[in-house]
Short mmCIF file of C-alpha atoms in Angstrom, two decimals:
data_model
loop_
_atom_site.label_atom_id
_atom_site.label_comp_id
_atom_site.label_asym_id
_atom_site.label_seq_id
_atom_site.Cartn_x
_atom_site.Cartn_y
_atom_site.Cartn_z
CA UNK A 1 101.30 158.55 124.25
CA UNK A 2 104.10 156.63 125.90
CA UNK A 3 106.38 154.69 123.55
CA UNK A 4 107.17 151.01 124.12
CA UNK A 5 110.87 150.28 124.04
CA UNK A 6 112.28 147.64 121.68
CA UNK A 7 112.95 145.07 124.45
CA UNK A 8 109.35 145.20 125.65
CA UNK A 9 108.10 144.95 122.08
CA UNK A 10 110.27 141.88 121.49
CA UNK A 11 108.98 140.26 124.70
CA UNK A 12 105.37 140.90 123.69
CA UNK A 13 106.00 139.38 120.26
CA UNK A 14 107.45 136.25 121.86
CA UNK A 15 104.42 135.91 124.16
CA UNK A 16 102.03 136.34 121.23
CA UNK A 17 103.98 133.78 119.16
CA UNK A 18 103.94 131.22 121.98
CA UNK A 19 100.24 131.81 122.56
CA UNK A 20 99.36 131.08 118.97
CA UNK A 21 101.75 128.13 118.82
CA UNK A 22 100.10 126.65 121.91
CA UNK A 23 96.67 127.06 120.41
CA UNK A 24 97.64 125.74 116.98
CA UNK A 25 94.88 123.31 115.89
CA UNK A 26 95.76 119.65 115.55
CA UNK A 27 96.01 118.34 111.99
CA UNK A 28 92.69 116.90 110.89
CA UNK A 29 94.13 113.46 110.09
CA UNK A 30 95.36 113.24 113.69
CA UNK A 31 92.12 114.48 115.24
CA UNK A 32 90.53 111.48 116.95
CA UNK A 33 87.22 113.32 117.28
CA UNK A 34 86.73 113.05 113.51
CA UNK A 35 85.66 109.94 111.63
CA UNK A 36 88.28 107.72 110.02
CA UNK A 37 86.76 108.65 106.65
CA UNK A 38 87.32 112.37 107.31
CA UNK A 39 90.83 111.81 108.60
CA UNK A 40 91.86 109.59 105.67
CA UNK A 41 90.47 112.13 103.18
CA UNK A 42 92.52 114.88 104.83
CA UNK A 43 95.73 112.86 104.88
CA UNK A 44 95.28 111.78 101.28
CA UNK A 45 95.02 115.43 100.21
CA UNK A 46 98.48 116.14 101.67
CA UNK A 47 100.32 113.40 99.77
CA UNK A 48 102.28 113.75 96.56
CA UNK A 49 101.83 111.20 93.80
CA UNK A 50 105.18 109.62 94.65
CA UNK A 51 104.20 109.32 98.31
CA UNK A 52 100.84 107.77 97.42
CA UNK A 53 102.53 105.15 95.28
CA UNK A 54 105.03 104.33 98.03
CA UNK A 55 102.12 103.57 100.39
CA UNK A 56 100.78 100.97 97.93
CA UNK A 57 103.89 98.79 98.25
CA UNK A 58 103.74 96.14 100.96
CA UNK A 59 107.04 97.39 102.37
CA UNK A 60 106.02 101.04 102.72
CA UNK A 61 108.66 103.61 103.65
CA UNK A 62 108.14 106.35 106.21
CA UNK A 63 106.81 109.74 105.16
CA UNK A 64 108.48 111.75 107.86
CA UNK A 65 107.08 115.18 107.00
CA UNK A 66 103.59 113.86 107.84
CA UNK A 67 104.62 111.62 110.72
CA UNK A 68 103.73 108.43 108.84
CA UNK A 69 106.01 105.63 110.06
CA UNK A 70 107.38 102.89 107.85
CA UNK A 71 105.12 99.87 107.66
CA UNK A 72 105.44 96.36 106.28
CA UNK A 73 102.02 94.88 105.53
CA UNK A 74 103.17 91.24 105.42
CA UNK A 75 102.49 89.18 108.52
CA UNK A 76 101.27 85.63 109.11
CA UNK A 77 99.35 83.82 111.85
CA UNK A 78 97.93 80.70 110.24
CA UNK A 79 97.99 78.73 113.51
CA UNK A 80 99.82 81.09 115.83
CA UNK A 81 101.85 84.25 115.26
CA UNK A 82 104.35 83.13 112.63
CA UNK A 83 107.93 83.88 111.68
CA UNK A 84 108.39 86.18 114.63
CA UNK A 85 110.11 84.09 117.26
CA UNK A 86 108.43 82.66 120.34
CA UNK A 87 104.66 82.14 120.10
CA UNK A 88 101.98 79.71 121.10
CA UNK A 89 101.74 77.20 118.24
CA UNK A 90 98.32 75.68 117.66
CA UNK A 91 97.58 72.67 115.44
CA UNK A 92 98.01 73.26 111.72
CA UNK A 93 94.88 74.59 109.99
CA UNK A 94 93.89 71.22 108.55
CA UNK A 95 94.11 69.81 112.09
CA UNK A 96 92.01 72.60 113.59
CA UNK A 97 89.36 71.90 110.95
CA UNK A 98 89.16 68.33 112.23
CA UNK A 99 87.91 69.71 115.56
CA UNK A 100 84.77 71.15 113.91
CA UNK A 101 84.52 73.32 117.00
CA UNK A 102 83.61 76.93 116.24
CA UNK A 103 83.93 78.09 119.86
CA UNK A 104 87.43 76.64 120.05
CA UNK A 105 88.36 78.37 116.79
CA UNK A 106 87.25 81.72 118.18
CA UNK A 107 89.23 81.19 121.39
CA UNK A 108 92.32 80.20 119.41
CA UNK A 109 92.07 83.27 117.18
CA UNK A 110 91.58 85.51 120.22
CA UNK A 111 94.74 84.09 121.80
CA UNK A 112 96.65 84.56 118.53
CA UNK A 113 95.49 88.15 118.13
CA UNK A 114 96.41 88.91 121.75
CA UNK A 115 99.95 87.71 121.07
CA UNK A 116 100.06 89.53 117.73
CA UNK A 117 99.05 92.83 119.29
CA UNK A 118 101.53 92.43 122.14
CA UNK A 119 104.36 91.61 119.75
CA UNK A 120 103.56 94.53 117.45
CA UNK A 121 103.58 97.13 120.19
CA UNK A 122 106.74 95.67 121.69
CA UNK A 123 108.43 95.92 118.30
CA UNK A 124 107.14 99.46 117.69
CA UNK A 125 108.40 100.61 121.09
CA UNK A 126 111.86 99.49 119.97
CA UNK A 127 111.54 101.29 116.62
CA UNK A 128 111.10 98.04 114.69
CA UNK A 129 108.59 98.14 111.83
CA UNK A 130 109.76 95.39 109.50
CA UNK A 131 108.31 92.27 107.97
CA UNK A 132 106.30 90.04 110.37
CA UNK A 133 106.01 92.89 112.89
CA UNK A 134 102.77 94.58 111.80
CA UNK A 135 99.04 94.11 112.37
CA UNK A 136 97.89 93.04 108.90
CA UNK A 137 97.84 89.26 108.62
CA UNK A 138 97.58 87.26 105.41
CA UNK A 139 95.45 84.49 106.85
CA UNK A 140 93.26 82.39 106.78
CA UNK A 141 93.84 80.31 103.66
CA UNK A 142 90.32 79.19 102.77
CA UNK A 143 90.96 77.56 99.42
CA UNK A 144 89.31 74.18 98.87
CA UNK A 145 91.65 71.20 99.19
CA UNK A 146 90.60 68.32 96.94
CA UNK A 147 93.84 67.34 95.22
CA UNK A 148 96.55 65.93 97.50
CA UNK A 149 99.18 66.94 94.95
CA UNK A 150 98.56 70.58 95.83
CA UNK A 151 101.38 71.43 98.22
CA UNK A 152 99.49 73.90 100.41
CA UNK A 153 96.51 71.81 101.42
CA UNK A 154 97.65 71.63 105.04
CA UNK A 155 97.10 75.40 105.30
CA UNK A 156 93.40 75.03 104.53
CA UNK A 157 90.33 73.73 106.35
CA UNK A 158 89.88 70.88 103.88
CA UNK A 159 87.67 69.90 100.99
CA UNK A 160 84.27 71.15 102.09
CA UNK A 161 83.09 74.76 101.52
CA UNK A 162 80.59 74.58 104.38
CA UNK A 163 83.12 73.37 106.95
CA UNK A 164 85.64 75.89 105.61
CA UNK A 165 83.22 78.77 106.20
CA UNK A 166 82.24 77.46 109.64
CA UNK A 167 85.91 77.44 110.68
CA UNK A 168 86.88 80.68 108.94
CA UNK A 169 84.12 82.88 110.37
CA UNK A 170 84.99 82.54 114.10
CA UNK A 171 88.71 82.59 113.27
CA UNK A 172 88.37 85.91 111.42
CA UNK A 173 86.17 87.36 114.17
CA UNK A 174 88.68 86.35 116.83
CA UNK A 175 91.53 87.98 114.89
CA UNK A 176 89.73 91.23 114.10
CA UNK A 177 88.17 91.73 117.54
CA UNK A 178 84.87 93.25 118.59
CA UNK A 179 85.76 96.85 119.41
CA UNK A 180 83.21 99.28 117.91
CA UNK A 181 85.96 101.67 116.74
CA UNK A 182 89.23 99.83 116.22
CA UNK A 183 90.25 96.64 114.46
CA UNK A 184 92.34 94.33 116.61
CA UNK A 185 94.10 92.95 113.52
CA UNK A 186 93.27 92.81 109.83
CA UNK A 187 92.54 89.27 108.64
CA UNK A 188 92.94 88.36 104.97
CA UNK A 189 90.92 85.64 103.25
CA UNK A 190 93.04 84.07 100.52
CA UNK A 191 93.54 83.20 97.65
CA UNK A 192 90.65 84.50 95.55
CA UNK A 193 89.62 82.62 93.48
CA UNK A 194 89.73 78.96 92.25
CA UNK A 195 93.23 78.58 93.67
CA UNK A 196 94.40 75.09 94.64
CA UNK A 197 95.72 73.72 91.39
CA UNK A 198 99.14 72.64 90.20
CA UNK A 199 101.82 74.68 91.91
CA UNK A 200 104.31 74.42 89.05
CA UNK A 201 102.12 76.43 86.67
CA UNK A 202 100.28 78.73 89.07
CA UNK A 203 101.94 81.79 87.49
CA UNK A 204 100.67 80.92 84.00
CA UNK A 205 97.65 78.66 84.56
CA UNK A 206 94.25 79.74 83.21
CA UNK A 207 91.13 78.33 84.90
CA UNK A 208 87.71 78.03 83.24
CA UNK A 209 85.34 76.72 85.92
CA UNK A 210 81.67 76.29 85.12
CA UNK A 211 78.99 78.27 86.94
CA UNK A 212 77.94 75.28 89.04
CA UNK A 213 81.47 74.73 90.40
CA UNK A 214 81.85 78.43 91.12
CA UNK A 215 78.55 78.59 93.01
CA UNK A 216 78.90 75.30 94.89
CA UNK A 217 82.63 75.01 95.50
CA UNK A 218 84.73 78.11 95.00
CA UNK A 219 82.64 81.08 96.13
CA UNK A 220 80.36 80.30 99.10
CA UNK A 221 82.96 80.31 101.88
CA UNK A 222 84.56 83.54 100.62
CA UNK A 223 81.10 85.09 100.45
CA UNK A 224 80.34 84.14 104.05
CA UNK A 225 83.75 85.38 105.22
CA UNK A 226 82.84 88.83 103.94
CA UNK A 227 79.13 88.93 104.75
CA UNK A 228 79.19 87.16 108.14
CA UNK A 229 82.72 87.74 109.45
CA UNK A 230 83.39 91.14 107.83
CA UNK A 231 86.89 90.10 106.83
CA UNK A 232 88.68 93.35 106.07
CA UNK A 233 91.07 92.14 103.38
CA UNK A 234 91.15 89.61 100.56
CA UNK A 235 94.23 88.35 98.70
CA UNK A 236 93.81 87.76 94.99
CA UNK A 237 95.32 84.61 93.52
CA UNK A 238 98.17 84.04 91.07
CA UNK A 239 96.40 82.26 88.24
CA UNK A 240 94.08 83.57 85.55
CA UNK A 241 90.31 83.15 85.69
CA UNK A 242 88.56 82.96 82.33
CA UNK A 243 91.54 84.60 80.66
CA UNK A 244 92.17 87.40 83.19
CA UNK A 245 94.75 87.34 85.99
CA UNK A 246 92.80 87.30 89.25
CA UNK A 247 94.65 90.37 90.53
CA UNK A 248 93.75 92.25 87.35
CA UNK A 249 90.17 91.08 86.99
CA UNK A 250 87.28 93.54 87.26
CA UNK A 251 85.01 90.51 87.50
CA UNK A 252 86.81 89.48 90.69
CA UNK A 253 86.45 92.97 92.17
CA UNK A 254 82.78 93.15 91.19
CA UNK A 255 82.06 89.98 93.16
CA UNK A 256 84.02 91.07 96.24
CA UNK A 257 82.94 94.69 96.48
CA UNK A 258 79.70 95.18 94.58
CA UNK A 259 77.99 91.84 95.22
CA UNK A 260 79.32 90.92 98.66
CA UNK A 261 80.21 94.31 100.12
CA UNK A 262 83.91 94.01 100.96
CA UNK A 263 84.67 97.15 102.97
CA UNK A 264 88.45 96.92 103.11
CA UNK A 265 91.24 96.40 100.63
CA UNK A 266 92.53 93.78 98.18
CA UNK A 267 96.17 92.70 98.29
CA UNK A 268 98.02 90.80 95.58
CA UNK A 269 99.74 87.51 96.20
CA UNK A 270 103.49 88.00 96.19
CA UNK A 271 104.80 88.67 92.70
CA UNK A 272 101.36 88.24 91.13
CA UNK A 273 101.40 91.64 89.40
CA UNK A 274 104.77 91.04 87.73
CA UNK A 275 103.26 87.84 86.29
CA UNK A 276 101.11 90.07 84.06
CA UNK A 277 104.04 91.11 81.85
CA UNK A 278 106.74 88.47 82.27
CA UNK A 279 107.07 86.40 79.07
CA UNK A 280 107.12 82.96 80.70
CA UNK A 281 104.09 83.74 82.87
CA UNK A 282 100.70 85.29 82.05
CA UNK A 283 102.14 87.93 79.71
CA UNK A 284 98.80 89.67 79.16
CA UNK A 285 100.56 93.07 78.92
CA UNK A 286 104.07 94.05 77.88
CA UNK A 287 105.34 96.44 80.55
CA UNK A 288 105.34 96.86 84.34
CA UNK A 289 103.55 100.20 83.92
CA UNK A 290 100.69 98.48 82.08
CA UNK A 291 100.59 95.70 84.66
CA UNK A 292 100.43 98.11 87.61
CA UNK A 293 97.71 100.20 85.96
CA UNK A 294 95.68 97.09 85.10
CA UNK A 295 95.81 95.78 88.67
CA UNK A 296 94.85 99.08 90.33
CA UNK A 297 92.01 99.67 87.89
CA UNK A 298 90.73 96.20 88.80
CA UNK A 299 90.70 97.09 92.49
CA UNK A 300 93.95 95.54 93.75
CA UNK A 301 95.04 98.17 96.27
CA UNK A 302 98.25 96.75 97.73
CA UNK A 303 101.15 95.11 95.90
CA UNK A 304 103.14 92.33 97.51
CA UNK A 305 106.07 92.93 95.20
CA UNK A 306 107.48 96.09 93.65
CA UNK A 307 105.58 96.47 90.36
CA UNK A 308 103.52 99.34 91.77
CA UNK A 309 106.61 101.56 91.91
CA UNK A 310 105.98 101.99 88.17
CA UNK A 311 102.64 103.69 88.81
CA UNK A 312 104.25 107.13 88.71
CA UNK A 313 105.36 106.50 85.13
CA UNK A 314 102.01 104.87 84.38
CA UNK A 315 100.32 108.19 85.25
CA UNK A 316 102.77 110.08 83.01
CA UNK A 317 101.94 107.67 80.16
CA UNK A 318 98.18 108.19 80.69
CA UNK A 319 97.66 104.52 81.56
CA UNK A 320 95.96 105.47 84.82
CA UNK A 321 94.95 108.70 86.57
CA UNK A 322 96.05 109.93 89.97
CA UNK A 323 92.42 109.99 91.09
CA UNK A 324 92.17 106.25 90.36
CA UNK A 325 95.26 105.70 92.51
CA UNK A 326 93.67 107.81 95.25
CA UNK A 327 90.87 105.26 95.65
CA UNK A 328 93.32 102.53 96.62
CA UNK A 329 95.51 104.76 98.79
CA UNK A 330 92.52 105.90 100.80
CA UNK A 331 91.49 102.30 101.47
CA UNK A 332 94.97 101.56 102.78
CA UNK A 333 95.05 104.68 104.95
CA UNK A 334 91.66 103.73 106.40
CA UNK A 335 92.98 100.28 107.32
CA UNK A 336 95.96 101.73 109.17
CA UNK A 337 93.75 104.24 110.95
CA UNK A 338 91.24 101.59 111.99
CA UNK A 339 94.13 99.67 113.54
CA UNK A 340 94.89 102.73 115.67
CA UNK A 341 98.23 103.47 114.05
CA UNK A 342 97.67 107.23 114.00
CA UNK A 343 96.22 107.44 117.50
CA UNK A 344 97.74 107.51 120.99
CA UNK A 345 98.10 104.01 122.44
CA UNK A 346 96.07 105.04 125.47
CA UNK A 347 93.00 105.39 123.23
CA UNK A 348 93.36 101.92 121.67
CA UNK A 349 92.39 99.18 124.12
CA UNK A 350 94.29 96.52 122.16
CA UNK A 351 97.51 98.48 122.63
CA UNK A 352 97.35 97.69 126.34
CA UNK A 353 97.87 93.92 125.91
CA UNK A 354 101.17 93.10 127.67
CA UNK A 355 104.01 91.14 126.08
CA UNK A 356 103.71 88.61 128.91
CA UNK A 357 100.68 87.14 127.13
CA UNK A 358 102.98 85.54 124.55
CA UNK A 359 103.31 81.80 125.22
CA UNK A 360 101.49 82.18 128.54
CA UNK A 361 100.22 79.11 130.37
CA UNK A 362 96.60 79.78 129.43
CA UNK A 363 97.49 79.80 125.74
CA UNK A 364 99.63 76.68 126.01
CA UNK A 365 96.74 74.84 127.67
CA UNK A 366 94.42 76.04 124.89
CA UNK A 367 96.85 74.66 122.29
CA UNK A 368 96.93 71.34 124.14
CA UNK A 369 93.15 71.20 124.19
CA UNK A 370 93.01 72.00 120.47
CA UNK A 371 95.56 69.28 119.69
CA UNK A 372 93.49 66.71 121.57
CA UNK A 373 90.30 67.77 119.81
CA UNK A 374 92.01 67.65 116.41
CA UNK A 375 93.11 64.02 116.69
CA UNK A 376 91.09 61.42 114.76
CA UNK A 377 91.69 57.83 115.90
CA UNK A 378 90.94 54.58 114.15
CA UNK A 379 88.04 52.62 115.55
CA UNK A 380 89.34 50.26 118.23
CA UNK A 381 87.57 46.95 117.52
CA UNK A 382 90.25 44.44 118.50
CA UNK A 383 91.44 45.84 121.83
CA UNK A 384 94.96 46.70 120.67
CA UNK A 385 94.56 50.38 121.40
CA UNK A 386 95.31 52.02 123.69
CA UNK A 387 98.56 50.34 124.66
CA UNK A 388 98.89 49.36 128.29
CA UNK A 389 101.15 51.66 130.28
CA UNK A 390 102.63 48.49 131.71
CA UNK A 391 104.36 47.71 128.39
CA UNK A 392 108.09 47.13 128.87
CA UNK A 393 109.54 47.43 125.35
CA UNK A 394 108.48 49.82 122.59
CA UNK A 395 109.91 50.27 119.10
CA UNK A 396 109.34 53.67 117.51
CA UNK A 397 110.06 53.66 113.77
CA UNK A 398 109.80 56.49 111.27
CA UNK A 399 111.88 59.46 110.06
CA UNK A 400 109.55 62.04 111.62
CA UNK A 401 109.29 60.48 115.06
CA UNK A 402 112.30 62.38 116.38
CA UNK A 403 111.90 65.52 114.25
CA UNK A 404 110.76 68.64 116.09
CA UNK A 405 110.77 70.73 112.91
CA UNK A 406 108.04 68.58 111.37
CA UNK A 407 105.73 69.46 114.27
CA UNK A 408 105.59 73.08 113.19
CA UNK A 409 103.82 72.81 109.83
CA UNK A 410 104.32 76.02 107.86
CA UNK A 411 103.59 79.69 108.50
CA UNK A 412 104.49 78.83 112.06
CA UNK A 413 105.88 80.37 115.21
CA UNK A 414 108.27 78.63 117.59
CA UNK A 415 106.99 77.00 120.79
CA UNK A 416 108.97 77.06 124.00
CA UNK A 417 108.56 73.33 124.72
CA UNK A 418 108.23 71.23 121.54
CA UNK A 419 107.72 67.51 122.14
CA UNK A 420 108.38 65.01 119.37
CA UNK A 421 106.40 61.75 119.16
CA UNK A 422 109.46 59.85 120.38
CA UNK A 423 109.91 62.13 123.37
CA UNK A 424 106.19 61.97 124.15
CA UNK A 425 106.29 58.16 124.25
CA UNK A 426 109.34 58.21 126.49
CA UNK A 427 107.62 60.66 128.82
CA UNK A 428 104.50 58.49 128.99
CA UNK A 429 106.46 55.28 129.59
CA UNK A 430 109.34 56.19 131.90
CA UNK A 431 109.83 52.55 132.95
CA UNK A 432 109.85 51.04 129.46
CA UNK A 433 112.73 50.40 127.09
CA UNK A 434 112.04 52.65 124.10
CA UNK A 435 114.11 52.02 120.98
CA UNK A 436 114.07 54.27 117.91
CA UNK A 437 115.00 53.73 114.27
CA UNK A 438 114.37 56.16 111.36
CA UNK A 439 113.27 53.24 109.18
CA UNK A 440 113.76 55.17 105.93
CA UNK A 441 115.01 58.46 104.61
CA UNK A 442 112.67 61.26 103.61
#
């Protein structure tokens, strides 16, 4: 039998090695032929406890050995993609509610989600994965606004639960898209529940609503957002409800998941978990480990804050088990997978939306239409309104008349062509003498 020399043997070994390398099966969590459930289960099994805990913080670091990029879960798009530079800015939420136009709300949300997707992929292509650059949006705010002293009422759709649901449902659907496989964005209904009280004590306040108020005022629009719009995320509120912090309440989770069928995850309001143990706030437990364990056991999967970093020690102290943590981590992995974050862009239709859609003419015209529909005018019984365009002298008085910043509301983007009331009047009356005075100081 003829012997094979060492050089030939080495060459054969290289060929065999390359053959098996080339046929190496793809990791199950990256296999797009499997279900998201199967893929998330596989990825979860590969994580250490420390890695799992890191994924439960809103500013999640990369796990390079598994190819998991860094991700910041915090983004906003209350009335346009917010805090991320140029965007089409639509009327503030309270103004959009005044339209009472569900078709318009859907179109607005579709435009916003187009811009959000385009911005995200543009950022990712540049290696940017920071705050306000992701696909998980903490909007809409569907709390009920009945006390004008509450500082965040302009973010809501007003005082009526029915109107709030009617506006929220098409808005959520427009954000999350209609693809049978992938979510376009994740929308987040907030703040659950009975949130809209005094801001100064929201970190210590305890609310005891009666069953009638819960059923008639505080729950129906959240219920419809889950059952009719399939909102994928809910943010739990700062205050306590019947003695329990909302983000640490099993009663809250039971309503959302068991009674209404929430399929996604629950995220805490920012700093809400640290309120559990801080002496001047809720102080229902004494340590961050206890607070983190309490919140996760009550179904709060994601921490806006950093209290969840203490979960590793909470496991060591037998305050919570790793398997209980696994439940939340899997929900978060599923969300990222359903957004297409582990799949090639070519397989995700929303990844094809070009950056040129941001502040495009079609979106600007939609914003103009929404602004017109949102305006509510006094009844004109005496013929004063509208002013004749033949008027020669106009006095414009008021500290906000020449203030572009006040046009933006909050949780806002930045339009390319803002027009103040003063400038709008000048544009409409080019032949008139227009004089301006602030009138008073804010």
